[in-house]
Amino acid sequence: MTSNEVIRKALEEPMFRCELKERQREVLWLTLEGKARREIAAIMFMTEVNVQKHLQHIYMKLGIEGKTQLARWVIDTLGSTLFVTPTITTDQFVQIAERALANRR
């Protein structure tokens, strides 16, 4: 199972279904795929402002404050199932994720 499949499956777990509304899960998934707010807005037929509001609610419900913490949350929550043999540390992954996210803005 690929990392994307593991994350998608995890987002369907009862814990996430209860805490996040369907549209929030969709926004979260697209965010985790690396899509920019503009892309998410186009895909989901909403404004970028609505995407940002969904992200704010998601972050609040998950107890995090932004995309960097979201990357760390994914690792902390799903870490052992994401990688068969981790080849980088959590901090290295977060640094890579931060650079990738910064380049998408």
GROMACS .gro file of N, CA and C in nm:
model
  315
    1MET      N    1   0.085  -0.118   0.000
    1MET     CA    2   0.000   0.000   0.000
    1MET      C    3   0.090   0.124   0.000
    2THR      N    4   0.060   0.220  -0.087
    2THR     CA    5   0.140   0.341  -0.095
    2THR      C    6   0.107   0.435   0.021
    3SER      N    7   0.193   0.534   0.041
    3SER     CA    8   0.169   0.633   0.147
    3SER      C    9   0.037   0.704   0.126
    4ASN      N   10   0.007   0.742   0.000
    4ASN     CA   11  -0.120   0.809  -0.029
    4ASN      C   12  -0.239   0.722   0.007
    5GLU      N   13  -0.231   0.593  -0.023
    5GLU     CA   14  -0.340   0.502   0.009
    5GLU      C   15  -0.358   0.489   0.160
    6VAL      N   16  -0.246   0.485   0.233
    6VAL     CA   17  -0.252   0.475   0.379
    6VAL      C   18  -0.319   0.599   0.438
    7ILE      N   19  -0.280   0.717   0.389
    7ILE     CA   20  -0.337   0.842   0.440
    7ILE      C   21  -0.485   0.849   0.406
    8ARG      N   22  -0.520   0.817   0.282
    8ARG     CA   23  -0.661   0.822   0.243
    8ARG      C   24  -0.744   0.727   0.329
    9LYS      N   25  -0.694   0.606   0.352
    9LYS     CA   26  -0.765   0.509   0.435
    9LYS      C   27  -0.780   0.562   0.578
   10ALA      N   28  -0.674   0.622   0.631
   10ALA     CA   29  -0.679   0.675   0.767
   10ALA      C   30  -0.784   0.785   0.780
   11LEU      N   31  -0.798   0.867   0.677
   11LEU     CA   32  -0.896   0.976   0.681
   11LEU      C   33  -1.039   0.924   0.680
   12GLU      N   34  -1.057   0.798   0.646
   12GLU     CA   35  -1.191   0.738   0.648
   12GLU      C   36  -1.220   0.667   0.780
   13GLU      N   37  -1.122   0.664   0.869
   13GLU     CA   38  -1.143   0.601   1.000
   13GLU      C   39  -1.251   0.678   1.077
   14PRO      N   40  -1.326   0.611   1.163
   14PRO     CA   41  -1.433   0.676   1.240
   14PRO      C   42  -1.387   0.801   1.314
   15MET      N   43  -1.263   0.800   1.367
   15MET     CA   44  -1.213   0.915   1.441
   15MET      C   45  -1.216   1.039   1.353
   16PHE      N   46  -1.174   1.029   1.229
   16PHE     CA   47  -1.169   1.144   1.140
   16PHE      C   48  -1.307   1.176   1.085
   17ARG      N   49  -1.387   1.074   1.059
   17ARG     CA   50  -1.522   1.099   1.007
   17ARG      C   51  -1.604   1.177   1.109
   18CYS      N   52  -1.584   1.148   1.237
   18CYS     CA   53  -1.661   1.217   1.341
   18CYS      C   54  -1.616   1.361   1.357
   19GLU      N   55  -1.485   1.383   1.353
   19GLU     CA   56  -1.432   1.516   1.380
   19GLU      C   57  -1.439   1.609   1.260
   20LEU      N   58  -1.419   1.554   1.141
   20LEU     CA   59  -1.415   1.637   1.021
   20LEU      C   60  -1.536   1.611   0.933
   21LYS      N   61  -1.592   1.719   0.882
   21LYS     CA   62  -1.703   1.705   0.788
   21LYS      C   63  -1.647   1.656   0.653
   22GLU      N   64  -1.735   1.607   0.569
   22GLU     CA   65  -1.694   1.550   0.440
   22GLU      C   66  -1.610   1.649   0.358
   23ARG      N   67  -1.657   1.772   0.346
   23ARG     CA   68  -1.584   1.873   0.267
   23ARG      C   69  -1.449   1.903   0.331
   24GLN      N   70  -1.443   1.903   0.463
   24GLN     CA   71  -1.315   1.926   0.531
   24GLN      C   72  -1.218   1.813   0.500
   25ARG      N   73  -1.268   1.689   0.498
   25ARG     CA   74  -1.180   1.576   0.465
   25ARG      C   75  -1.129   1.588   0.321
   26GLU      N   76  -1.216   1.634   0.231
   26GLU     CA   77  -1.174   1.652   0.092
   26GLU      C   78  -1.065   1.759   0.082
   27VAL      N   79  -1.085   1.872   0.151
   27VAL     CA   80  -0.985   1.979   0.151
   27VAL      C   81  -0.855   1.927   0.213
   28LEU      N   82  -0.866   1.854   0.322
   28LEU     CA   83  -0.747   1.798   0.387
   28LEU      C   84  -0.673   1.705   0.292
   29TRP      N   85  -0.745   1.616   0.226
   29TRP     CA   86  -0.681   1.522   0.134
   29TRP      C   87  -0.608   1.596   0.022
   30LEU      N   88  -0.674   1.694  -0.039
   30LEU     CA   89  -0.611   1.769  -0.147
   30LEU      C   90  -0.489   1.846  -0.097
   31THR      N   91  -0.497   1.897   0.026
   31THR     CA   92  -0.383   1.966   0.086
   31THR      C   93  -0.267   1.868   0.105
   32LEU      N   94  -0.298   1.749   0.154
   32LEU     CA   95  -0.194   1.648   0.175
   32LEU      C   96  -0.135   1.600   0.043
   33GLU      N   97  -0.211   1.611  -0.065
   33GLU     CA   98  -0.158   1.578  -0.198
   33GLU      C   99  -0.066   1.687  -0.250
   34GLY      N  100  -0.061   1.801  -0.179
   34GLY     CA  101   0.028   1.910  -0.219
   34GLY      C  102  -0.038   2.015  -0.306
   35LYS      N  103  -0.169   2.011  -0.315
   35LYS     CA  104  -0.240   2.110  -0.396
   35LYS      C  105  -0.240   2.246  -0.326
   36ALA      N  106  -0.226   2.352  -0.405
   36ALA     CA  107  -0.233   2.488  -0.353
   36ALA      C  108  -0.380   2.524  -0.330
   37ARG      N  109  -0.404   2.627  -0.248
   37ARG     CA  110  -0.542   2.670  -0.220
   37ARG      C  111  -0.618   2.701  -0.349
   38ARG      N  112  -0.550   2.765  -0.442
   38ARG     CA  113  -0.613   2.800  -0.570
   38ARG      C  114  -0.660   2.674  -0.643
   39GLU      N  115  -0.575   2.572  -0.644
   39GLU     CA  116  -0.611   2.446  -0.711
   39GLU      C  117  -0.728   2.378  -0.641
   40ILE      N  118  -0.723   2.377  -0.508
   40ILE     CA  119  -0.831   2.315  -0.430
   40ILE      C  120  -0.963   2.386  -0.458
   41ALA      N  121  -0.958   2.519  -0.461
   41ALA     CA  122  -1.079   2.598  -0.487
   41ALA      C  123  -1.137   2.561  -0.624
   42ALA      N  124  -1.053   2.548  -0.724
   42ALA     CA  125  -1.101   2.514  -0.858
   42ALA      C  126  -1.159   2.373  -0.862
   43ILE      N  127  -1.092   2.279  -0.799
   43ILE     CA  128  -1.137   2.140  -0.797
   43ILE      C  129  -1.271   2.127  -0.726
   44MET      N  130  -1.285   2.200  -0.614
   44MET     CA  131  -1.404   2.185  -0.530
   44MET      C  132  -1.512   2.290  -0.556
   45PHE      N  133  -1.489   2.375  -0.658
   45PHE     CA  134  -1.587   2.477  -0.695
   45PHE      C  135  -1.623   2.566  -0.576
   46MET      N  136  -1.519   2.622  -0.515
   46MET     CA  137  -1.538   2.716  -0.404
   46MET      C  138  -1.432   2.824  -0.416
   47THR      N  139  -1.445   2.926  -0.334
   47THR     CA  140  -1.346   3.034  -0.337
   47THR      C  141  -1.224   2.994  -0.254
   48GLU      N  142  -1.113   3.063  -0.279
   48GLU     CA  143  -0.993   3.040  -0.198
   48GLU      C  144  -1.019   3.075  -0.052
   49VAL      N  145  -1.104   3.175  -0.029
   49VAL     CA  146  -1.139   3.214   0.108
   49VAL      C  147  -1.208   3.097   0.178
   50ASN      N  148  -1.298   3.029   0.109
   50ASN     CA  149  -1.365   2.913   0.170
   50ASN      C  150  -1.267   2.800   0.197
   51VAL      N  151  -1.173   2.780   0.106
   51VAL     CA  152  -1.070   2.677   0.129
   51VAL      C  153  -0.993   2.712   0.255
   52GLN      N  154  -0.953   2.839   0.269
   52GLN     CA  155  -0.878   2.882   0.387
   52GLN      C  156  -0.960   2.861   0.515
   53LYS      N  157  -1.089   2.891   0.509
   53LYS     CA  158  -1.175   2.870   0.627
   53LYS      C  159  -1.184   2.723   0.662
   54HIS      N  160  -1.198   2.637   0.560
   54HIS     CA  161  -1.199   2.493   0.586
   54HIS      C  162  -1.068   2.451   0.653
   55LEU      N  163  -0.956   2.501   0.601
   55LEU     CA  164  -0.826   2.465   0.658
   55LEU      C  165  -0.816   2.512   0.803
   56GLN      N  166  -0.864   2.632   0.833
   56GLN     CA  167  -0.861   2.681   0.970
   56GLN      C  168  -0.941   2.590   1.062
   57HIS      N  169  -1.059   2.546   1.018
   57HIS     CA  170  -1.141   2.456   1.099
   57HIS      C  171  -1.073   2.320   1.115
   58ILE      N  172  -1.012   2.271   1.009
   58ILE     CA  173  -0.939   2.144   1.016
   58ILE      C  174  -0.827   2.154   1.117
   59TYR      N  175  -0.746   2.260   1.105
   59TYR     CA  176  -0.633   2.277   1.197
   59TYR      C  177  -0.682   2.285   1.341
   60MET      N  178  -0.791   2.358   1.364
   60MET     CA  179  -0.846   2.371   1.499
   60MET      C  180  -0.888   2.234   1.552
   61LYS      N  181  -0.959   2.158   1.470
   61LYS     CA  182  -1.007   2.026   1.514
   61LYS      C  183  -0.893   1.928   1.539
   62LEU      N  184  -0.784   1.941   1.462
   62LEU     CA  185  -0.670   1.851   1.480
   62LEU      C  186  -0.572   1.903   1.585
   63GLY      N  187  -0.595   2.026   1.632
   63GLY     CA  188  -0.507   2.084   1.734
   63GLY      C  189  -0.372   2.126   1.679
   64ILE      N  190  -0.371   2.173   1.554
   64ILE     CA  191  -0.247   2.217   1.491
   64ILE      C  192  -0.265   2.359   1.439
   65GLU      N  193  -0.153   2.419   1.391
   65GLU     CA  194  -0.160   2.559   1.351
   65GLU      C  195  -0.122   2.587   1.207
   66GLY      N  196  -0.092   2.488   1.127
   66GLY     CA  197  -0.056   2.517   0.988
   66GLY      C  198  -0.006   2.393   0.916
   67LYS      N  199   0.040   2.414   0.792
   67LYS     CA  200   0.080   2.302   0.707
   67LYS      C  201   0.202   2.228   0.761
   68THR      N  202   0.294   2.299   0.822
   68THR     CA  203   0.412   2.232   0.878
   68THR      C  204   0.369   2.137   0.989
   69GLN      N  205   0.283   2.185   1.078
   69GLN     CA  206   0.234   2.098   1.185
   69GLN      C  207   0.146   1.987   1.129
   70LEU      N  208   0.079   2.014   1.017
   70LEU     CA  209  -0.001   1.909   0.952
   70LEU      C  210   0.090   1.796   0.905
   71ALA      N  211   0.204   1.831   0.847
   71ALA     CA  212   0.300   1.729   0.803
   71ALA      C  213   0.347   1.647   0.922
   72ARG      N  214   0.378   1.715   1.031
   72ARG     CA  215   0.422   1.643   1.152
   72ARG      C  216   0.308   1.558   1.208
   73TRP      N  217   0.185   1.609   1.204
   73TRP     CA  218   0.068   1.534   1.252
   73TRP      C  219   0.052   1.404   1.173
   74VAL      N  220   0.069   1.412   1.041
   74VAL     CA  221   0.058   1.292   0.958
   74VAL      C  222   0.161   1.189   1.000
   75ILE      N  223   0.284   1.235   1.020
   75ILE     CA  224   0.390   1.142   1.061
   75ILE      C  225   0.361   1.084   1.199
   76ASP      N  226   0.323   1.170   1.293
   76ASP     CA  227   0.296   1.122   1.429
   76ASP      C  228   0.177   1.027   1.433
   77THR      N  229   0.074   1.056   1.354
   77THR     CA  230  -0.047   0.976   1.357
   77THR      C  231  -0.033   0.847   1.277
   78LEU      N  232   0.032   0.856   1.164
   78LEU     CA  233   0.038   0.743   1.072
   78LEU      C  234   0.181   0.694   1.047
   79GLY      N  235   0.276   0.752   1.117
   79GLY     CA  236   0.417   0.730   1.089
   79GLY      C  237   0.459   0.588   1.060
   80SER      N  238   0.426   0.495   1.147
   80SER     CA  239   0.476   0.358   1.130
   80SER      C  240   0.415   0.290   1.008
   81THR      N  241   0.300   0.338   0.962
   81THR     CA  242   0.238   0.275   0.846
   81THR      C  243   0.274   0.344   0.715
   82LEU      N  244   0.335   0.462   0.723
   82LEU     CA  245   0.368   0.536   0.602
   82LEU      C  246   0.492   0.481   0.532
   83PHE      N  247   0.589   0.440   0.611
   83PHE     CA  248   0.716   0.398   0.555
   83PHE      C  249   0.748   0.256   0.598
   84VAL      N  250   0.784   0.174   0.504
   84VAL     CA  251   0.827   0.039   0.540
   84VAL      C  252   0.963   0.049   0.608
   85THR      N  253   1.055   0.119   0.546
   85THR     CA  254   1.186   0.143   0.604
   85THR      C  255   1.214   0.292   0.594
   86PRO      N  256   1.197   0.365   0.704
   86PRO     CA  257   1.221   0.509   0.697
   86PRO      C  258   1.365   0.537   0.655
   87THR      N  259   1.379   0.622   0.555
   87THR     CA  260   1.513   0.657   0.507
   87THR      C  261   1.552   0.798   0.550
   88ILE      N  262   1.457   0.872   0.606
   88ILE     CA  263   1.487   1.005   0.657
   88ILE      C  264   1.423   1.021   0.794
   89THR      N  265   1.473   1.115   0.871
   89THR     CA  266   1.416   1.140   1.002
   89THR      C  267   1.291   1.226   0.989
   90THR      N  268   1.215   1.233   1.095
   90THR     CA  269   1.095   1.317   1.097
   90THR      C  270   1.131   1.462   1.068
   91ASP      N  271   1.237   1.511   1.130
   91ASP     CA  272   1.278   1.650   1.109
   91ASP      C  273   1.317   1.675   0.963
   92GLN      N  274   1.385   1.578   0.901
   92GLN     CA  275   1.421   1.593   0.760
   92GLN      C  276   1.295   1.598   0.673
   93PHE      N  277   1.198   1.512   0.704
   93PHE     CA  278   1.073   1.511   0.628
   93PHE      C  279   1.002   1.645   0.642
   94VAL      N  280   0.996   1.698   0.763
   94VAL     CA  281   0.929   1.826   0.786
   94VAL      C  282   0.999   1.937   0.708
   95GLN      N  283   1.133   1.936   0.706
   95GLN     CA  284   1.207   2.037   0.630
   95GLN      C  285   1.175   2.027   0.481
   96ILE      N  286   1.171   1.906   0.429
   96ILE     CA  287   1.138   1.886   0.288
   96ILE      C  288   0.996   1.934   0.260
   97ALA      N  289   0.903   1.899   0.349
   97ALA     CA  290   0.763   1.940   0.332
   97ALA      C  291   0.750   2.092   0.337
   98GLU      N  292   0.822   2.156   0.428
   98GLU     CA  293   0.816   2.302   0.438
   98GLU      C  294   0.865   2.367   0.309
   99ARG      N  295   0.976   2.316   0.255
   99ARG     CA  296   1.029   2.372   0.130
   99ARG      C  297   0.929   2.353   0.015
  100ALA      N  298   0.871   2.234   0.008
  100ALA     CA  299   0.775   2.206  -0.099
  100ALA      C  300   0.653   2.297  -0.087
  101LEU      N  301   0.604   2.314   0.035
  101LEU     CA  302   0.486   2.399   0.055
  101LEU      C  303   0.518   2.545   0.025
  102ALA      N  304   0.638   2.589   0.062
  102ALA     CA  305   0.677   2.728   0.037
  102ALA      C  306   0.685   2.754  -0.114
  103ASN      N  307   0.730   2.655  -0.189
  103ASN     CA  308   0.741   2.671  -0.334
  103ASN      C  309   0.605   2.672  -0.403
  104ARG      N  310   0.501   2.619  -0.339
  104ARG     CA  311   0.368   2.612  -0.401
  104ARG      C  312   0.289   2.740  -0.379
  105ARG      N  313   0.332   2.825  -0.290
  105ARG     CA  314   0.255   2.947  -0.259
  105ARG      C  315   0.268   3.048  -0.369
   0.00000   0.00000   0.00000
